[in-house]
Amino acid sequence: MPDSFSAVFTSEAPTTDTTMKIISAQFTGCATDLEGCPPSSLPEFAFVGRSNVGKSSLINLLADSSGLAKISGTPGKTRLINFFRINDQWTLVDLPGYGFAKVSKAQQAAFNEQVSGYLTGRENLKQVFALLDSQLEPLDTDLAFIDWLQQCGIPYSIILTKTDRSADAKVQNHEGQLLQALEDYGLNPNEVFKCSAKTKRGRGAVLNWIEGRLPKKPKKKAGKSIQLGWMR
Ligand SMILES: Nc1nc2c(ncn2[C@@H]2O[C@H](COP(=O)(O)OP(=O)(O)O)[C@@H](O)[C@H]2O)c(=O)[nH]1
Ligand SMILES: [Mg+2]
């Protein structure tokens, strides 16, 4: 092989990271139901899952901010819909965790009604990310929730969380079971992502997916150079 070729092939690949840069992430409000949600025309992306699935950790990972969403030692404490404006471009919505056993059935039903009101009624909601724990086989409660999303015509993707906690083979096995269950029930998520808040796995994939759904910024027209000839 001529030297020039080896030079080409051994040269370092460019290290350009194309992941969306998080320039700003601000808490903009919270609500218990649709009526209380802050008005916004920005595209919204909501994150939901059972308590302790790793939602707050994932939100902090995505937003590049360790304290944005509170990582809870007490599962099920967050009963509010929280809004975070990212890069003045889109809104990340942290929905309360479902399926928490320490609240009464009546409380859970009221809460489900409030969250479902947001999910079905929020006009700028672009997509729901349903979080599932990759350490577990797909659970009926999760599948029922996903089925409900699909029946309501709400676009959704699935994120398998905490992939660092199990061996790759186990994660793959659970992913396979999930894909099979989705097929059996005729459920069609936009994507299935695998994430870990610990290793940052999946961060770029989720952010790039969101970026692809944002309105394109108008390209600057090729600026004409200012004619300075008159000054001479
Ligand atoms: N190893 C590991 N632990 C995680 C990950 N995500 C969350 N956790 C832990 O799981 C627990 C629940 O996380 P949290 O983000 O509060 O879950 P939430 O209740 O769904 O908001 C905490 O102890 C986290 O430190 C992850 O990706 N890897
Ligand atoms: Mg949380």
mmCIF file of C-alpha atoms and ligand atoms in Angstrom:
data_model
loop_
_atom_site.group_PDB
_atom_site.id
_atom_site.type_symbol
_atom_site.label_atom_id
_atom_site.label_comp_id
_atom_site.label_asym_id
_atom_site.label_seq_id
_atom_site.Cartn_x
_atom_site.Cartn_y
_atom_site.Cartn_z
ATOM 1 C CA MET A 1 0.000 0.000 0.000
ATOM 2 C CA PRO A 2 1.474 3.398 -0.906
ATOM 3 C CA ASP A 3 2.455 5.612 1.979
ATOM 4 C CA SER A 4 -0.149 8.182 1.167
ATOM 5 C CA PHE A 5 -2.901 5.571 1.688
ATOM 6 C CA SER A 6 -1.624 4.436 5.049
ATOM 7 C CA ALA A 7 -1.407 8.075 6.023
ATOM 8 C CA VAL A 8 -5.091 8.492 5.185
ATOM 9 C CA PHE A 9 -6.193 5.393 7.065
ATOM 10 C CA THR A 10 -4.175 5.991 10.173
ATOM 11 C CA SER A 11 -5.143 9.616 10.533
ATOM 12 C CA GLU A 12 -7.384 10.244 13.517
ATOM 13 C CA ALA A 13 -11.106 10.413 12.918
ATOM 14 C CA PRO A 14 -12.518 13.894 13.543
ATOM 15 C CA THR A 15 -13.760 14.160 17.119
ATOM 16 C CA THR A 16 -16.825 16.262 16.415
ATOM 17 C CA ASP A 17 -19.592 15.491 18.922
ATOM 18 C CA THR A 18 -22.879 16.200 17.209
ATOM 19 C CA THR A 19 -25.024 15.678 20.345
ATOM 20 C CA MET A 20 -27.330 18.578 21.131
ATOM 21 C CA LYS A 21 -25.492 20.970 23.456
ATOM 22 C CA ILE A 22 -27.431 21.901 26.571
ATOM 23 C CA ILE A 23 -26.909 25.632 26.918
ATOM 24 C CA SER A 24 -29.676 26.280 29.425
ATOM 25 C CA ALA A 25 -32.068 24.207 31.515
ATOM 26 C CA GLN A 26 -34.522 26.055 33.723
ATOM 27 C CA PHE A 27 -37.369 24.945 35.933
ATOM 28 C CA THR A 28 -40.376 26.899 34.667
ATOM 29 C CA GLY A 29 -43.196 25.610 36.854
ATOM 30 C CA CYS A 30 -45.210 22.711 38.121
ATOM 31 C CA ALA A 31 -48.825 21.627 38.093
ATOM 32 C CA THR A 32 -51.096 18.912 39.381
ATOM 33 C CA ASP A 33 -53.334 18.874 36.317
ATOM 34 C CA LEU A 34 -53.755 20.190 32.777
ATOM 35 C CA GLU A 35 -55.371 23.476 33.837
ATOM 36 C CA GLY A 36 -52.427 24.312 36.059
ATOM 37 C CA CYS A 37 -49.761 23.734 33.390
ATOM 38 C CA PRO A 38 -47.769 26.818 32.408
ATOM 39 C CA PRO A 39 -48.756 28.117 28.985
ATOM 40 C CA SER A 40 -46.111 27.332 26.398
ATOM 41 C CA SER A 41 -45.909 26.954 22.674
ATOM 42 C CA LEU A 42 -42.546 25.180 22.757
ATOM 43 C CA PRO A 43 -42.528 21.512 21.724
ATOM 44 C CA GLU A 44 -42.893 19.313 24.802
ATOM 45 C CA PHE A 45 -41.360 15.918 25.535
ATOM 46 C CA ALA A 46 -42.655 14.119 28.621
ATOM 47 C CA PHE A 47 -40.935 11.401 30.667
ATOM 48 C CA VAL A 48 -42.979 8.905 32.634
ATOM 49 C CA GLY A 49 -42.495 5.588 34.363
ATOM 50 C CA ARG A 50 -43.038 3.663 37.554
ATOM 51 C CA SER A 51 -41.510 5.162 40.666
ATOM 52 C CA ASN A 52 -37.817 4.300 41.068
ATOM 53 C CA VAL A 53 -37.378 3.474 37.369
ATOM 54 C CA GLY A 54 -34.573 6.062 37.155
ATOM 55 C CA LYS A 55 -36.544 8.948 35.658
ATOM 56 C CA SER A 56 -35.016 11.792 37.663
ATOM 57 C CA SER A 57 -31.515 10.445 37.065
ATOM 58 C CA LEU A 58 -32.187 10.227 33.326
ATOM 59 C CA ILE A 59 -33.616 13.754 33.210
ATOM 60 C CA ASN A 60 -30.523 15.101 34.952
ATOM 61 C CA LEU A 61 -28.325 13.170 32.526
ATOM 62 C CA LEU A 62 -30.145 14.558 29.492
ATOM 63 C CA ALA A 63 -30.169 18.110 30.833
ATOM 64 C CA ASP A 64 -26.509 17.868 31.873
ATOM 65 C CA SER A 65 -27.460 19.061 35.326
ATOM 66 C CA SER A 66 -27.065 16.970 38.443
ATOM 67 C CA GLY A 67 -29.680 18.818 40.488
ATOM 68 C CA LEU A 68 -32.461 19.606 38.033
ATOM 69 C CA ALA A 69 -34.751 16.723 38.927
ATOM 70 C CA LYS A 70 -34.504 15.493 42.487
ATOM 71 C CA ILE A 71 -33.216 11.943 42.707
ATOM 72 C CA SER A 72 -35.461 10.510 45.310
ATOM 73 C CA GLY A 73 -34.628 8.131 48.094
ATOM 74 C CA THR A 74 -38.361 7.937 48.745
ATOM 75 C CA PRO A 75 -40.051 6.518 45.658
ATOM 76 C CA GLY A 76 -43.378 8.000 44.696
ATOM 77 C CA LYS A 77 -42.916 11.300 46.476
ATOM 78 C CA THR A 78 -43.174 13.481 43.399
ATOM 79 C CA ARG A 79 -46.844 14.080 42.688
ATOM 80 C CA LEU A 80 -46.388 17.072 40.418
ATOM 81 C CA ILE A 81 -45.920 17.613 36.724
ATOM 82 C CA ASN A 82 -42.639 19.552 36.459
ATOM 83 C CA PHE A 83 -41.603 21.678 33.481
ATOM 84 C CA PHE A 84 -38.037 22.469 32.418
ATOM 85 C CA ARG A 85 -37.221 24.758 29.506
ATOM 86 C CA ILE A 86 -34.212 23.519 27.585
ATOM 87 C CA ASN A 87 -32.154 25.862 25.382
ATOM 88 C CA ASP A 88 -35.255 28.099 25.053
ATOM 89 C CA GLN A 89 -36.166 25.587 22.334
ATOM 90 C CA TRP A 90 -38.148 22.770 23.918
ATOM 91 C CA THR A 91 -39.688 21.702 27.213
ATOM 92 C CA LEU A 92 -38.804 18.600 29.162
ATOM 93 C CA VAL A 93 -41.712 17.429 31.298
ATOM 94 C CA ASP A 94 -41.201 15.239 34.352
ATOM 95 C CA LEU A 95 -44.437 13.371 35.036
ATOM 96 C CA PRO A 96 -45.134 11.755 38.417
ATOM 97 C CA GLY A 97 -44.324 8.074 38.684
ATOM 98 C CA TYR A 98 -47.186 5.646 38.433
ATOM 99 C CA GLY A 99 -47.838 2.388 40.233
ATOM 100 C CA PHE A 100 -46.601 3.411 43.621
ATOM 101 C CA ALA A 101 -48.022 1.137 46.275
ATOM 102 C CA LYS A 102 -47.831 3.493 49.250
ATOM 103 C CA VAL A 103 -50.694 5.711 48.144
ATOM 104 C CA SER A 104 -54.309 4.669 48.408
ATOM 105 C CA LYS A 105 -56.217 3.380 45.378
ATOM 106 C CA ALA A 106 -58.330 6.545 45.417
ATOM 107 C CA GLN A 107 -55.236 8.758 45.447
ATOM 108 C CA GLN A 108 -53.730 6.739 42.609
ATOM 109 C CA ALA A 109 -56.927 7.036 40.561
ATOM 110 C CA ALA A 110 -57.086 10.819 41.073
ATOM 111 C CA PHE A 111 -53.456 11.109 40.116
ATOM 112 C CA ASN A 112 -53.920 8.946 36.999
ATOM 113 C CA GLU A 113 -56.798 11.174 35.961
ATOM 114 C CA GLN A 114 -54.674 14.294 36.339
ATOM 115 C CA VAL A 115 -51.741 12.890 34.392
ATOM 116 C CA SER A 116 -53.958 11.400 31.698
ATOM 117 C CA GLY A 117 -55.612 14.819 31.406
ATOM 118 C CA TYR A 118 -52.209 16.330 30.653
ATOM 119 C CA LEU A 119 -51.239 13.529 28.243
ATOM 120 C CA THR A 120 -54.455 13.661 26.229
ATOM 121 C CA GLY A 121 -55.062 17.411 26.407
ATOM 122 C CA ARG A 122 -51.690 19.149 26.071
ATOM 123 C CA GLU A 123 -51.535 20.520 22.545
ATOM 124 C CA ASN A 124 -47.777 21.043 22.281
ATOM 125 C CA LEU A 125 -46.928 17.552 23.627
ATOM 126 C CA LYS A 126 -44.854 15.946 20.874
ATOM 127 C CA GLN A 127 -43.914 12.662 22.403
ATOM 128 C CA VAL A 128 -43.927 10.620 25.593
ATOM 129 C CA PHE A 129 -40.886 8.653 26.684
ATOM 130 C CA ALA A 130 -42.121 5.655 28.674
ATOM 131 C CA LEU A 131 -39.336 4.442 30.969
ATOM 132 C CA LEU A 132 -38.970 0.740 31.779
ATOM 133 C CA ASP A 133 -36.360 -0.815 34.050
ATOM 134 C CA SER A 134 -34.013 -2.983 31.973
ATOM 135 C CA GLN A 135 -33.374 -5.178 35.035
ATOM 136 C CA LEU A 136 -36.923 -6.494 34.901
ATOM 137 C CA GLU A 137 -39.028 -8.475 32.507
ATOM 138 C CA PRO A 138 -41.704 -6.269 30.928
ATOM 139 C CA LEU A 139 -44.396 -5.670 33.544
ATOM 140 C CA ASP A 140 -48.123 -5.755 32.892
ATOM 141 C CA THR A 141 -48.576 -2.276 34.411
ATOM 142 C CA ASP A 142 -46.014 -0.850 31.967
ATOM 143 C CA LEU A 143 -47.532 -2.630 28.977
ATOM 144 C CA ALA A 144 -51.024 -1.487 30.012
ATOM 145 C CA PHE A 145 -49.800 2.106 30.199
ATOM 146 C CA ILE A 146 -48.129 1.847 26.772
ATOM 147 C CA ASP A 147 -51.290 0.274 25.358
ATOM 148 C CA TRP A 148 -53.281 3.197 26.739
ATOM 149 C CA LEU A 149 -50.883 5.708 25.114
ATOM 150 C CA GLN A 150 -51.302 4.000 21.780
ATOM 151 C CA GLN A 151 -55.091 3.837 22.075
ATOM 152 C CA CYS A 152 -55.113 7.584 22.761
ATOM 153 C CA GLY A 153 -52.944 8.192 19.687
ATOM 154 C CA ILE A 154 -50.160 9.745 21.798
ATOM 155 C CA PRO A 155 -46.757 9.307 20.100
ATOM 156 C CA TYR A 156 -44.324 7.446 22.344
ATOM 157 C CA SER A 157 -40.911 5.867 22.578
ATOM 158 C CA ILE A 158 -39.612 3.470 25.196
ATOM 159 C CA ILE A 159 -36.438 3.925 27.230
ATOM 160 C CA LEU A 160 -34.911 0.939 28.996
ATOM 161 C CA THR A 161 -33.139 2.398 32.032
ATOM 162 C CA LYS A 162 -30.230 1.348 34.282
ATOM 163 C CA THR A 163 -28.590 -0.857 31.640
ATOM 164 C CA ASP A 164 -25.309 -0.729 33.594
ATOM 165 C CA ARG A 165 -26.875 -2.727 36.428
ATOM 166 C CA SER A 166 -27.187 -6.032 34.556
ATOM 167 C CA ALA A 167 -25.008 -8.047 32.217
ATOM 168 C CA ASP A 168 -25.457 -7.179 28.539
ATOM 169 C CA ALA A 169 -27.032 -10.590 27.886
ATOM 170 C CA LYS A 170 -29.700 -9.972 30.518
ATOM 171 C CA VAL A 171 -30.525 -6.524 29.124
ATOM 172 C CA GLN A 172 -30.762 -8.049 25.637
ATOM 173 C CA ASN A 173 -32.984 -10.812 26.950
ATOM 174 C CA HIS A 174 -35.363 -8.314 28.566
ATOM 175 C CA GLU A 175 -35.310 -6.159 25.453
ATOM 176 C CA GLY A 176 -36.187 -9.231 23.385
ATOM 177 C CA GLN A 177 -39.092 -10.049 25.700
ATOM 178 C CA LEU A 178 -40.287 -6.473 25.461
ATOM 179 C CA LEU A 179 -40.145 -6.437 21.646
ATOM 180 C CA GLN A 180 -42.066 -9.703 21.577
ATOM 181 C CA ALA A 181 -44.726 -8.359 23.950
ATOM 182 C CA LEU A 182 -45.046 -5.190 21.868
ATOM 183 C CA GLU A 183 -45.552 -7.301 18.769
ATOM 184 C CA ASP A 184 -48.076 -9.557 20.515
ATOM 185 C CA TYR A 185 -50.135 -6.568 21.623
ATOM 186 C CA GLY A 186 -49.715 -4.669 18.346
ATOM 187 C CA LEU A 187 -47.855 -1.806 20.036
ATOM 188 C CA ASN A 188 -45.605 0.391 17.898
ATOM 189 C CA PRO A 189 -43.252 2.744 19.719
ATOM 190 C CA ASN A 190 -41.297 5.217 17.601
ATOM 191 C CA GLU A 191 -38.045 3.961 19.112
ATOM 192 C CA VAL A 192 -36.687 1.756 21.889
ATOM 193 C CA PHE A 193 -33.648 3.357 23.559
ATOM 194 C CA LYS A 194 -31.230 1.787 26.040
ATOM 195 C CA CYS A 195 -29.910 4.198 28.659
ATOM 196 C CA SER A 196 -27.814 4.371 31.770
ATOM 197 C CA ALA A 197 -27.554 7.461 33.913
ATOM 198 C CA LYS A 198 -24.344 6.022 35.334
ATOM 199 C CA THR A 199 -22.439 5.412 32.092
ATOM 200 C CA LYS A 200 -24.338 8.075 30.078
ATOM 201 C CA ARG A 201 -25.324 5.404 27.575
ATOM 202 C CA GLY A 202 -28.095 6.559 25.249
ATOM 203 C CA ARG A 203 -27.846 10.253 26.108
ATOM 204 C CA GLY A 204 -26.799 11.273 22.607
ATOM 205 C CA ALA A 205 -29.359 9.019 20.943
ATOM 206 C CA VAL A 206 -32.299 10.441 22.928
ATOM 207 C CA LEU A 207 -31.185 14.070 22.558
ATOM 208 C CA ASN A 208 -30.571 13.675 18.841
ATOM 209 C CA TRP A 209 -33.960 12.075 18.433
ATOM 210 C CA ILE A 210 -35.579 15.052 20.163
ATOM 211 C CA GLU A 211 -33.545 17.501 18.109
ATOM 212 C CA GLY A 212 -34.808 15.848 14.947
ATOM 213 C CA ARG A 213 -38.381 16.719 16.006
ATOM 214 C CA LEU A 214 -37.708 20.408 16.700
ATOM 215 C CA PRO A 215 -38.628 23.036 14.152
ATOM 216 C CA LYS A 216 -35.653 23.752 11.949
ATOM 217 C CA LYS A 217 -33.958 27.048 12.663
ATOM 218 C CA PRO A 218 -34.088 29.288 9.579
ATOM 219 C CA LYS A 219 -30.720 29.151 7.870
ATOM 220 C CA LYS A 220 -28.930 32.473 7.696
ATOM 221 C CA LYS A 221 -28.851 33.722 4.141
ATOM 222 C CA ALA A 222 -25.373 33.898 2.732
ATOM 223 C CA GLY A 223 -24.611 37.451 3.791
ATOM 224 C CA LYS A 224 -23.609 39.835 1.072
ATOM 225 C CA SER A 225 -20.382 41.561 1.962
ATOM 226 C CA ILE A 226 -20.840 45.203 2.795
ATOM 227 C CA GLN A 227 -19.540 47.414 0.073
ATOM 228 C CA LEU A 228 -17.124 49.846 1.593
ATOM 229 C CA GLY A 229 -16.009 51.353 -1.715
ATOM 230 C CA TRP A 230 -17.823 54.655 -1.123
ATOM 231 C CA MET A 231 -15.519 55.355 1.807
ATOM 232 C CA ARG A 232 -12.489 55.526 -0.345
HETATM 233 N N1 LIG B 1 -26.698 2.032 38.531
HETATM 234 C C1 LIG B 1 -27.661 2.902 38.182
HETATM 235 N N2 LIG B 1 -28.494 3.375 39.128
HETATM 236 C C2 LIG B 1 -29.467 4.245 38.729
HETATM 237 C C3 LIG B 1 -29.627 4.628 37.369
HETATM 238 N N3 LIG B 1 -30.693 5.467 37.297
HETATM 239 C C4 LIG B 1 -31.139 5.626 38.560
HETATM 240 N N4 LIG B 1 -30.431 4.891 39.419
HETATM 241 C C5 LIG B 1 -30.676 4.789 40.889
HETATM 242 O O1 LIG B 1 -32.002 4.297 41.086
HETATM 243 C C6 LIG B 1 -32.642 4.981 42.180
HETATM 244 C C7 LIG B 1 -33.902 5.701 41.685
HETATM 245 O O2 LIG B 1 -33.513 6.701 40.776
HETATM 246 P P1 LIG B 1 -34.416 7.997 40.489
HETATM 247 O O3 LIG B 1 -33.738 8.702 39.349
HETATM 248 O O4 LIG B 1 -34.666 8.784 41.726
HETATM 249 O O5 LIG B 1 -35.759 7.291 40.017
HETATM 250 P P2 LIG B 1 -37.223 7.893 39.824
HETATM 251 O O6 LIG B 1 -37.975 7.578 41.082
HETATM 252 O O7 LIG B 1 -37.778 7.157 38.653
HETATM 253 O O8 LIG B 1 -37.088 9.364 39.559
HETATM 254 C C8 LIG B 1 -31.600 5.947 42.733
HETATM 255 O O9 LIG B 1 -30.965 5.302 43.812
HETATM 256 C C9 LIG B 1 -30.618 6.143 41.564
HETATM 257 O O10 LIG B 1 -29.322 6.470 42.002
HETATM 258 C C10 LIG B 1 -28.721 4.077 36.390
HETATM 259 O O11 LIG B 1 -28.782 4.317 35.187
HETATM 260 N N5 LIG B 1 -27.772 3.213 36.865
HETATM 261 MG MG MG B 2 -37.964 10.970 40.567
#
